[in-house]
Short mmCIF file of N, CA and C in Angstrom, two decimals:
data_model
loop_
_atom_site.label_atom_id
_atom_site.label_comp_id
_atom_site.label_asym_id
_atom_site.label_seq_id
_atom_site.Cartn_x
_atom_site.Cartn_y
_atom_site.Cartn_z
N MET Y 1 0.83 -1.20 0.00
CA MET Y 1 0.00 0.00 0.00
C MET Y 1 0.87 1.25 0.00
N GLY Y 2 1.64 1.45 1.06
CA GLY Y 2 2.46 2.66 1.13
C GLY Y 2 1.65 3.87 1.58
N ILE Y 3 1.90 5.00 0.94
CA ILE Y 3 1.22 6.24 1.30
C ILE Y 3 -0.22 6.16 0.79
N ILE Y 4 -1.19 6.23 1.71
CA ILE Y 4 -2.59 6.12 1.30
C ILE Y 4 -3.30 7.47 1.31
N HIS Y 5 -2.71 8.46 1.98
CA HIS Y 5 -3.34 9.78 2.05
C HIS Y 5 -2.28 10.79 2.45
N ILE Y 6 -2.30 11.94 1.79
CA ILE Y 6 -1.39 13.02 2.13
C ILE Y 6 -2.23 14.20 2.58
N ARG Y 7 -1.92 14.71 3.78
CA ARG Y 7 -2.70 15.79 4.37
C ARG Y 7 -1.77 16.92 4.79
N ILE Y 8 -2.13 18.14 4.43
CA ILE Y 8 -1.44 19.32 4.97
C ILE Y 8 -2.26 19.78 6.16
N ASP Y 9 -1.63 19.77 7.32
CA ASP Y 9 -2.30 20.19 8.55
C ASP Y 9 -1.20 20.70 9.48
N ASP Y 10 -1.17 22.00 9.71
CA ASP Y 10 -0.05 22.54 10.48
C ASP Y 10 -0.08 22.14 11.95
N ARG Y 11 -1.17 21.50 12.39
CA ARG Y 11 -1.21 20.95 13.75
C ARG Y 11 -0.55 19.58 13.80
N LEU Y 12 -0.30 19.00 12.66
CA LEU Y 12 0.32 17.68 12.51
C LEU Y 12 -0.53 16.59 13.13
N ILE Y 13 -0.07 15.91 14.17
CA ILE Y 13 -0.85 14.83 14.78
C ILE Y 13 -1.63 15.44 15.95
N HIS Y 14 -2.95 15.30 15.90
CA HIS Y 14 -3.83 15.84 16.95
C HIS Y 14 -5.09 14.98 16.98
N GLY Y 15 -6.04 15.33 17.81
CA GLY Y 15 -7.23 14.52 18.00
C GLY Y 15 -7.97 14.16 16.72
N GLN Y 16 -8.15 15.13 15.85
CA GLN Y 16 -8.89 14.88 14.61
C GLN Y 16 -8.18 13.84 13.74
N VAL Y 17 -6.88 14.00 13.60
CA VAL Y 17 -6.10 13.04 12.82
C VAL Y 17 -6.14 11.67 13.50
N ALA Y 18 -5.90 11.68 14.81
CA ALA Y 18 -5.85 10.42 15.56
C ALA Y 18 -7.19 9.70 15.53
N ALA Y 19 -8.26 10.42 15.83
CA ALA Y 19 -9.56 9.77 15.97
C ALA Y 19 -10.22 9.48 14.63
N PHE Y 20 -10.30 10.47 13.77
CA PHE Y 20 -11.09 10.32 12.54
C PHE Y 20 -10.28 9.79 11.36
N TRP Y 21 -9.18 10.44 11.05
CA TRP Y 21 -8.46 10.09 9.83
C TRP Y 21 -7.82 8.70 9.91
N CYS Y 22 -7.16 8.39 11.00
CA CYS Y 22 -6.53 7.07 11.10
C CYS Y 22 -7.56 5.95 11.02
N ASN Y 23 -8.69 6.13 11.71
CA ASN Y 23 -9.75 5.11 11.67
C ASN Y 23 -10.35 5.00 10.28
N SER Y 24 -10.69 6.13 9.68
CA SER Y 24 -11.33 6.13 8.37
C SER Y 24 -10.42 5.50 7.31
N LEU Y 25 -9.14 5.80 7.38
CA LEU Y 25 -8.19 5.30 6.38
C LEU Y 25 -7.60 3.94 6.76
N LYS Y 26 -7.88 3.49 7.99
CA LYS Y 26 -7.26 2.27 8.52
C LYS Y 26 -5.73 2.36 8.43
N ALA Y 27 -5.23 3.56 8.74
CA ALA Y 27 -3.78 3.80 8.70
C ALA Y 27 -3.12 3.09 9.88
N ASN Y 28 -1.95 2.48 9.64
CA ASN Y 28 -1.21 1.88 10.74
C ASN Y 28 0.12 2.60 10.97
N ARG Y 29 0.36 3.69 10.22
CA ARG Y 29 1.52 4.54 10.46
C ARG Y 29 1.16 5.97 10.08
N ILE Y 30 1.59 6.90 10.94
CA ILE Y 30 1.50 8.32 10.63
C ILE Y 30 2.92 8.80 10.40
N MET Y 31 3.15 9.39 9.24
CA MET Y 31 4.46 9.95 8.94
C MET Y 31 4.33 11.48 8.88
N VAL Y 32 5.15 12.16 9.65
CA VAL Y 32 5.27 13.61 9.56
C VAL Y 32 6.60 13.87 8.86
N ALA Y 33 6.56 14.55 7.73
CA ALA Y 33 7.78 14.87 6.99
C ALA Y 33 7.97 16.39 7.01
N ASN Y 34 8.83 16.83 7.91
CA ASN Y 34 9.11 18.25 8.05
C ASN Y 34 10.45 18.39 8.76
N ASP Y 35 11.36 19.14 8.18
CA ASP Y 35 12.72 19.22 8.71
C ASP Y 35 12.78 19.83 10.10
N ALA Y 36 12.07 20.93 10.33
CA ALA Y 36 12.13 21.60 11.63
C ALA Y 36 11.58 20.70 12.73
N VAL Y 37 10.46 20.04 12.46
CA VAL Y 37 9.85 19.16 13.46
C VAL Y 37 10.75 17.96 13.73
N ALA Y 38 11.36 17.43 12.69
CA ALA Y 38 12.24 16.25 12.85
C ALA Y 38 13.42 16.54 13.75
N LYS Y 39 13.81 17.80 13.86
CA LYS Y 39 14.96 18.17 14.69
C LYS Y 39 14.56 18.63 16.09
N ASP Y 40 13.26 18.64 16.38
CA ASP Y 40 12.76 19.14 17.67
C ASP Y 40 12.30 17.96 18.52
N GLU Y 41 13.16 17.50 19.42
CA GLU Y 41 12.86 16.30 20.20
C GLU Y 41 11.61 16.46 21.06
N LEU Y 42 11.42 17.63 21.65
CA LEU Y 42 10.24 17.85 22.48
C LEU Y 42 8.96 17.72 21.65
N GLN Y 43 8.92 18.40 20.50
CA GLN Y 43 7.73 18.31 19.65
C GLN Y 43 7.50 16.89 19.17
N LYS Y 44 8.58 16.18 18.82
CA LYS Y 44 8.44 14.79 18.37
C LYS Y 44 7.82 13.93 19.48
N ASN Y 45 8.28 14.12 20.71
CA ASN Y 45 7.73 13.34 21.82
C ASN Y 45 6.25 13.64 22.04
N VAL Y 46 5.87 14.91 21.96
CA VAL Y 46 4.46 15.29 22.12
C VAL Y 46 3.62 14.67 21.01
N LEU Y 47 4.09 14.74 19.78
CA LEU Y 47 3.34 14.17 18.65
C LEU Y 47 3.17 12.67 18.81
N ARG Y 48 4.21 11.99 19.26
CA ARG Y 48 4.11 10.54 19.46
C ARG Y 48 3.07 10.19 20.53
N MET Y 49 2.97 11.05 21.56
CA MET Y 49 2.02 10.78 22.65
C MET Y 49 0.57 10.89 22.18
N VAL Y 50 0.28 11.72 21.20
CA VAL Y 50 -1.12 11.88 20.76
C VAL Y 50 -1.49 10.94 19.61
N ALA Y 51 -0.51 10.21 19.10
CA ALA Y 51 -0.83 9.22 18.05
C ALA Y 51 -1.66 8.10 18.68
N PRO Y 52 -2.61 7.56 17.93
CA PRO Y 52 -3.46 6.49 18.47
C PRO Y 52 -2.63 5.25 18.84
N ALA Y 53 -3.09 4.54 19.84
CA ALA Y 53 -2.45 3.28 20.23
C ALA Y 53 -2.42 2.35 19.03
N GLY Y 54 -1.31 1.69 18.82
CA GLY Y 54 -1.20 0.73 17.72
C GLY Y 54 -0.82 1.35 16.39
N VAL Y 55 -0.75 2.67 16.32
CA VAL Y 55 -0.35 3.34 15.08
C VAL Y 55 1.09 3.82 15.26
N ARG Y 56 1.97 3.32 14.38
CA ARG Y 56 3.37 3.71 14.45
C ARG Y 56 3.55 5.14 13.93
N THR Y 57 4.62 5.79 14.36
CA THR Y 57 4.91 7.14 13.89
C THR Y 57 6.31 7.22 13.30
N SER Y 58 6.43 8.02 12.28
CA SER Y 58 7.73 8.40 11.72
C SER Y 58 7.71 9.91 11.65
N ILE Y 59 8.57 10.56 12.39
CA ILE Y 59 8.64 12.02 12.38
C ILE Y 59 10.05 12.34 11.89
N ILE Y 60 10.14 12.60 10.58
CA ILE Y 60 11.44 12.57 9.90
C ILE Y 60 11.59 13.76 8.95
N THR Y 61 12.83 13.97 8.52
CA THR Y 61 13.10 15.03 7.55
C THR Y 61 12.49 14.65 6.20
N LYS Y 62 12.32 15.64 5.36
CA LYS Y 62 11.78 15.38 4.02
C LYS Y 62 12.72 14.48 3.22
N GLN Y 63 14.03 14.69 3.37
CA GLN Y 63 15.00 13.85 2.66
C GLN Y 63 14.88 12.39 3.10
N THR Y 64 14.80 12.14 4.40
CA THR Y 64 14.65 10.77 4.91
C THR Y 64 13.33 10.18 4.43
N ALA Y 65 12.26 10.97 4.47
CA ALA Y 65 10.96 10.49 3.99
C ALA Y 65 11.05 10.07 2.53
N ALA Y 66 11.62 10.93 1.70
CA ALA Y 66 11.73 10.62 0.27
C ALA Y 66 12.56 9.37 0.04
N THR Y 67 13.68 9.27 0.72
CA THR Y 67 14.55 8.10 0.58
C THR Y 67 13.81 6.83 0.97
N ASN Y 68 13.13 6.86 2.11
CA ASN Y 68 12.41 5.67 2.58
C ASN Y 68 11.23 5.32 1.68
N ILE Y 69 10.48 6.32 1.23
CA ILE Y 69 9.33 6.06 0.35
C ILE Y 69 9.81 5.44 -0.96
N LYS Y 70 10.84 6.03 -1.56
CA LYS Y 70 11.33 5.53 -2.84
C LYS Y 70 11.96 4.14 -2.71
N ALA Y 71 12.49 3.82 -1.53
CA ALA Y 71 13.09 2.49 -1.29
C ALA Y 71 12.03 1.43 -0.98
N GLY Y 72 10.76 1.85 -0.87
CA GLY Y 72 9.68 0.90 -0.61
C GLY Y 72 9.57 0.48 0.85
N LYS Y 73 10.17 1.24 1.76
CA LYS Y 73 10.18 0.87 3.18
C LYS Y 73 8.76 0.73 3.76
N TYR Y 74 7.80 1.47 3.22
CA TYR Y 74 6.45 1.48 3.78
C TYR Y 74 5.43 0.75 2.90
N ASP Y 75 5.90 0.00 1.92
CA ASP Y 75 4.99 -0.63 0.95
C ASP Y 75 3.99 -1.60 1.58
N LYS Y 76 4.31 -2.19 2.72
CA LYS Y 76 3.40 -3.14 3.36
C LYS Y 76 2.56 -2.49 4.44
N GLU Y 77 2.61 -1.16 4.53
CA GLU Y 77 1.85 -0.43 5.56
C GLU Y 77 0.84 0.50 4.90
N ARG Y 78 -0.04 1.03 5.73
CA ARG Y 78 -1.01 2.04 5.29
C ARG Y 78 -0.61 3.34 5.99
N VAL Y 79 0.06 4.21 5.23
CA VAL Y 79 0.69 5.39 5.80
C VAL Y 79 -0.11 6.66 5.50
N LEU Y 80 -0.42 7.39 6.57
CA LEU Y 80 -0.99 8.73 6.47
C LEU Y 80 0.18 9.69 6.57
N LEU Y 81 0.46 10.40 5.48
CA LEU Y 81 1.57 11.35 5.44
C LEU Y 81 1.03 12.74 5.75
N ILE Y 82 1.60 13.37 6.78
CA ILE Y 82 1.16 14.70 7.18
C ILE Y 82 2.29 15.70 6.97
N LEU Y 83 1.94 16.79 6.31
CA LEU Y 83 2.88 17.86 6.02
C LEU Y 83 2.39 19.15 6.67
N LYS Y 84 3.31 20.08 6.91
CA LYS Y 84 2.94 21.35 7.52
C LYS Y 84 2.48 22.39 6.49
N SER Y 85 2.99 22.26 5.25
CA SER Y 85 2.74 23.32 4.27
C SER Y 85 2.83 22.78 2.84
N PRO Y 86 2.33 23.56 1.88
CA PRO Y 86 2.50 23.14 0.48
C PRO Y 86 3.97 23.10 0.07
N GLN Y 87 4.81 23.89 0.74
CA GLN Y 87 6.25 23.86 0.44
C GLN Y 87 6.81 22.47 0.74
N ASP Y 88 6.36 21.84 1.82
CA ASP Y 88 6.81 20.48 2.13
C ASP Y 88 6.47 19.53 0.99
N ALA Y 89 5.27 19.67 0.42
CA ALA Y 89 4.87 18.80 -0.69
C ALA Y 89 5.76 19.03 -1.91
N LEU Y 90 6.01 20.30 -2.25
CA LEU Y 90 6.89 20.60 -3.39
C LEU Y 90 8.29 20.04 -3.16
N ASP Y 91 8.79 20.17 -1.94
CA ASP Y 91 10.11 19.63 -1.63
C ASP Y 91 10.16 18.12 -1.83
N LEU Y 92 9.13 17.41 -1.37
CA LEU Y 92 9.09 15.96 -1.56
C LEU Y 92 9.05 15.59 -3.04
N ILE Y 93 8.27 16.33 -3.82
CA ILE Y 93 8.21 16.08 -5.27
C ILE Y 93 9.60 16.28 -5.88
N ASN Y 94 10.27 17.37 -5.48
CA ASN Y 94 11.62 17.64 -5.99
C ASN Y 94 12.62 16.57 -5.57
N LEU Y 95 12.31 15.86 -4.48
CA LEU Y 95 13.16 14.76 -4.03
C LEU Y 95 12.75 13.42 -4.66
N GLY Y 96 11.78 13.47 -5.58
CA GLY Y 96 11.41 12.27 -6.33
C GLY Y 96 10.20 11.50 -5.84
N VAL Y 97 9.45 12.06 -4.89
CA VAL Y 97 8.24 11.39 -4.40
C VAL Y 97 7.08 11.68 -5.35
N ASP Y 98 6.39 10.63 -5.76
CA ASP Y 98 5.24 10.76 -6.67
C ASP Y 98 4.00 11.10 -5.85
N ILE Y 99 3.46 12.29 -6.06
CA ILE Y 99 2.27 12.73 -5.33
C ILE Y 99 1.17 12.99 -6.34
N LYS Y 100 0.02 12.35 -6.11
CA LYS Y 100 -1.12 12.50 -7.01
C LYS Y 100 -2.20 13.42 -6.43
N SER Y 101 -2.38 13.36 -5.10
CA SER Y 101 -3.41 14.18 -4.47
C SER Y 101 -2.99 14.58 -3.07
N ILE Y 102 -3.50 15.73 -2.65
CA ILE Y 102 -3.21 16.28 -1.33
C ILE Y 102 -4.52 16.81 -0.76
N ASN Y 103 -4.75 16.53 0.51
CA ASN Y 103 -5.90 17.10 1.21
C ASN Y 103 -5.39 18.15 2.18
N VAL Y 104 -5.99 19.32 2.14
CA VAL Y 104 -5.61 20.39 3.06
C VAL Y 104 -6.65 20.44 4.17
N GLY Y 105 -6.18 20.25 5.40
CA GLY Y 105 -7.08 20.24 6.54
C GLY Y 105 -7.09 21.53 7.29
N ASN Y 106 -5.96 21.88 7.88
CA ASN Y 106 -5.91 23.08 8.71
C ASN Y 106 -4.61 23.83 8.47
N MET Y 107 -4.74 25.11 8.22
CA MET Y 107 -3.59 26.01 8.16
C MET Y 107 -4.00 27.22 8.99
N ALA Y 108 -3.38 27.36 10.15
CA ALA Y 108 -3.80 28.36 11.13
C ALA Y 108 -3.54 29.78 10.66
N HIS Y 109 -4.33 30.69 11.23
CA HIS Y 109 -4.13 32.11 10.98
C HIS Y 109 -2.80 32.55 11.57
N LYS Y 110 -2.03 33.28 10.79
CA LYS Y 110 -0.80 33.89 11.29
C LYS Y 110 -0.59 35.19 10.51
N ASP Y 111 0.49 35.88 10.80
CA ASP Y 111 0.75 37.14 10.12
C ASP Y 111 0.71 36.98 8.60
N ARG Y 112 0.10 37.92 7.95
CA ARG Y 112 0.03 38.00 6.48
C ARG Y 112 -0.66 36.80 5.83
N THR Y 113 -1.67 36.25 6.51
CA THR Y 113 -2.47 35.20 5.87
C THR Y 113 -3.86 35.74 5.58
N ILE Y 114 -4.49 35.12 4.61
CA ILE Y 114 -5.91 35.39 4.35
C ILE Y 114 -6.67 34.09 4.53
N GLN Y 115 -7.88 34.20 5.03
CA GLN Y 115 -8.71 33.01 5.22
C GLN Y 115 -9.43 32.73 3.91
N ILE Y 116 -9.25 31.51 3.40
CA ILE Y 116 -9.95 31.13 2.17
C ILE Y 116 -11.04 30.11 2.43
N LYS Y 117 -10.98 29.45 3.57
CA LYS Y 117 -12.01 28.51 4.01
C LYS Y 117 -11.88 28.43 5.52
N ARG Y 118 -12.96 28.09 6.19
CA ARG Y 118 -12.86 27.95 7.63
C ARG Y 118 -11.69 27.03 7.96
N SER Y 119 -10.78 27.51 8.76
CA SER Y 119 -9.59 26.80 9.22
C SER Y 119 -8.48 26.68 8.17
N ILE Y 120 -8.62 27.34 7.04
CA ILE Y 120 -7.52 27.36 6.07
C ILE Y 120 -7.16 28.82 5.78
N ASN Y 121 -5.98 29.19 6.25
CA ASN Y 121 -5.44 30.54 6.06
C ASN Y 121 -4.12 30.40 5.31
N VAL Y 122 -3.95 31.20 4.27
CA VAL Y 122 -2.78 31.05 3.41
C VAL Y 122 -2.05 32.38 3.22
N THR Y 123 -0.75 32.26 3.03
CA THR Y 123 0.07 33.41 2.66
C THR Y 123 0.15 33.47 1.14
N GLU Y 124 0.71 34.55 0.62
CA GLU Y 124 0.94 34.64 -0.83
C GLU Y 124 1.84 33.50 -1.30
N ALA Y 125 2.85 33.17 -0.50
CA ALA Y 125 3.76 32.07 -0.86
C ALA Y 125 3.01 30.73 -0.90
N ASP Y 126 2.11 30.52 0.07
CA ASP Y 126 1.30 29.29 0.06
C ASP Y 126 0.47 29.22 -1.22
N ILE Y 127 -0.17 30.33 -1.58
CA ILE Y 127 -1.00 30.36 -2.79
C ILE Y 127 -0.16 30.00 -4.02
N GLU Y 128 1.02 30.61 -4.14
CA GLU Y 128 1.90 30.30 -5.27
C GLU Y 128 2.29 28.83 -5.27
N ASN Y 129 2.58 28.29 -4.09
CA ASN Y 129 2.95 26.87 -4.01
C ASN Y 129 1.79 25.95 -4.36
N PHE Y 130 0.58 26.30 -3.93
CA PHE Y 130 -0.59 25.51 -4.32
C PHE Y 130 -0.80 25.58 -5.83
N LYS Y 131 -0.58 26.75 -6.42
CA LYS Y 131 -0.71 26.87 -7.88
C LYS Y 131 0.32 26.00 -8.59
N LYS Y 132 1.55 25.94 -8.05
CA LYS Y 132 2.58 25.08 -8.64
C LYS Y 132 2.17 23.61 -8.55
N LEU Y 133 1.65 23.20 -7.40
CA LEU Y 133 1.20 21.82 -7.22
C LEU Y 133 0.06 21.50 -8.19
N SER Y 134 -0.89 22.42 -8.30
CA SER Y 134 -2.02 22.22 -9.21
C SER Y 134 -1.54 22.11 -10.66
N ALA Y 135 -0.57 22.95 -11.02
CA ALA Y 135 -0.03 22.92 -12.39
C ALA Y 135 0.65 21.59 -12.71
N LEU Y 136 1.10 20.89 -11.67
CA LEU Y 136 1.71 19.57 -11.86
C LEU Y 136 0.65 18.47 -12.00
N GLY Y 137 -0.62 18.87 -11.95
CA GLY Y 137 -1.71 17.90 -12.10
C GLY Y 137 -2.12 17.23 -10.81
N ILE Y 138 -1.68 17.78 -9.69
CA ILE Y 138 -2.02 17.20 -8.39
C ILE Y 138 -3.39 17.70 -7.96
N GLU Y 139 -4.24 16.77 -7.57
CA GLU Y 139 -5.56 17.13 -7.06
C GLU Y 139 -5.40 17.64 -5.64
N ILE Y 140 -5.92 18.84 -5.37
CA ILE Y 140 -5.80 19.43 -4.04
C ILE Y 140 -7.20 19.67 -3.50
N THR Y 141 -7.55 18.91 -2.46
CA THR Y 141 -8.88 19.04 -1.86
C THR Y 141 -8.78 19.74 -0.51
N ALA Y 142 -9.93 20.19 -0.05
CA ALA Y 142 -10.03 20.82 1.27
C ALA Y 142 -11.09 20.06 2.05
N ILE Y 143 -10.65 19.14 2.88
CA ILE Y 143 -11.57 18.30 3.66
C ILE Y 143 -11.09 18.31 5.11
N MET Y 144 -11.94 18.75 6.02
CA MET Y 144 -11.54 18.80 7.42
C MET Y 144 -11.63 17.42 8.08
N VAL Y 145 -12.77 16.75 7.91
CA VAL Y 145 -12.96 15.41 8.49
C VAL Y 145 -13.38 14.46 7.38
N PRO Y 146 -13.11 13.17 7.54
CA PRO Y 146 -13.31 12.21 6.44
C PRO Y 146 -14.71 12.18 5.83
N ASP Y 147 -15.76 12.44 6.62
CA ASP Y 147 -17.11 12.33 6.04
C ASP Y 147 -17.59 13.64 5.39
N GLU Y 148 -16.74 14.65 5.35
CA GLU Y 148 -17.07 15.91 4.68
C GLU Y 148 -16.85 15.72 3.18
N PRO Y 149 -17.73 16.28 2.35
CA PRO Y 149 -17.52 16.13 0.90
C PRO Y 149 -16.23 16.84 0.45
N ALA Y 150 -15.58 16.24 -0.53
CA ALA Y 150 -14.34 16.84 -1.06
C ALA Y 150 -14.68 18.08 -1.87
N THR Y 151 -13.95 19.13 -1.61
CA THR Y 151 -14.06 20.35 -2.41
C THR Y 151 -12.66 20.73 -2.87
N SER Y 152 -12.60 21.45 -3.98
CA SER Y 152 -11.31 21.83 -4.54
C SER Y 152 -10.73 23.04 -3.80
N LEU Y 153 -9.52 22.89 -3.29
CA LEU Y 153 -8.87 24.03 -2.65
C LEU Y 153 -8.65 25.16 -3.65
N MET Y 154 -8.36 24.81 -4.89
CA MET Y 154 -8.09 25.84 -5.89
C MET Y 154 -9.34 26.71 -6.14
N ASP Y 155 -10.53 26.13 -5.97
CA ASP Y 155 -11.76 26.94 -6.09
C ASP Y 155 -11.80 28.00 -5.00
N TYR Y 156 -11.38 27.64 -3.79
CA TYR Y 156 -11.36 28.62 -2.70
C TYR Y 156 -10.32 29.72 -2.96
N ILE Y 157 -9.20 29.33 -3.53
CA ILE Y 157 -8.18 30.33 -3.86
C ILE Y 157 -8.70 31.27 -4.93
N LYS Y 158 -9.39 30.72 -5.94
CA LYS Y 158 -9.96 31.56 -7.01
C LYS Y 158 -11.00 32.52 -6.44
N LYS Y 159 -11.86 32.02 -5.54
CA LYS Y 159 -12.90 32.88 -4.92
C LYS Y 159 -12.28 34.02 -4.12
N ALA Y 160 -11.08 33.79 -3.61
CA ALA Y 160 -10.39 34.83 -2.83
C ALA Y 160 -9.67 35.81 -3.77
N ASN Y 161 -9.93 35.64 -5.08
CA ASN Y 161 -9.32 36.50 -6.11
C ASN Y 161 -7.79 36.43 -6.09
N LYS Y 162 -7.30 35.27 -5.89
CA LYS Y 162 -5.83 35.09 -5.86
C LYS Y 162 -5.42 34.23 -7.01
#
């Protein structure tokens, strides 16, 4: 199986991911691929504590993630890959990871962001990165919880006149 779902959620592993997404996808591993998080032992420990019982975690750099994915290390698992930003997705693609679709769950409000959907706030750089991903033919949806209907993130960006 390998990677069964890719989600951008700047909260990474939290109740919604643990309770709803892992169950819905029957994921047995959560992979967080982000360089800053991979180097932060405290954050890694906290993320591991909120992962559901019985679900393994990999909290690793993007380079390690790409190397392991391409080597088939996770082919016998059902992996939920969580990224912090669209930049993480572009970096993985540049490292040779084949990405067909991405679901955007939560991107918190911060300086210089605009809200394009409830719980999705983007910077100009995020918008440009989503446009690059879309131009590569990657389907980008905006789904908060698994039973919510899929909607196109690019439609929300267009509505925001971006």
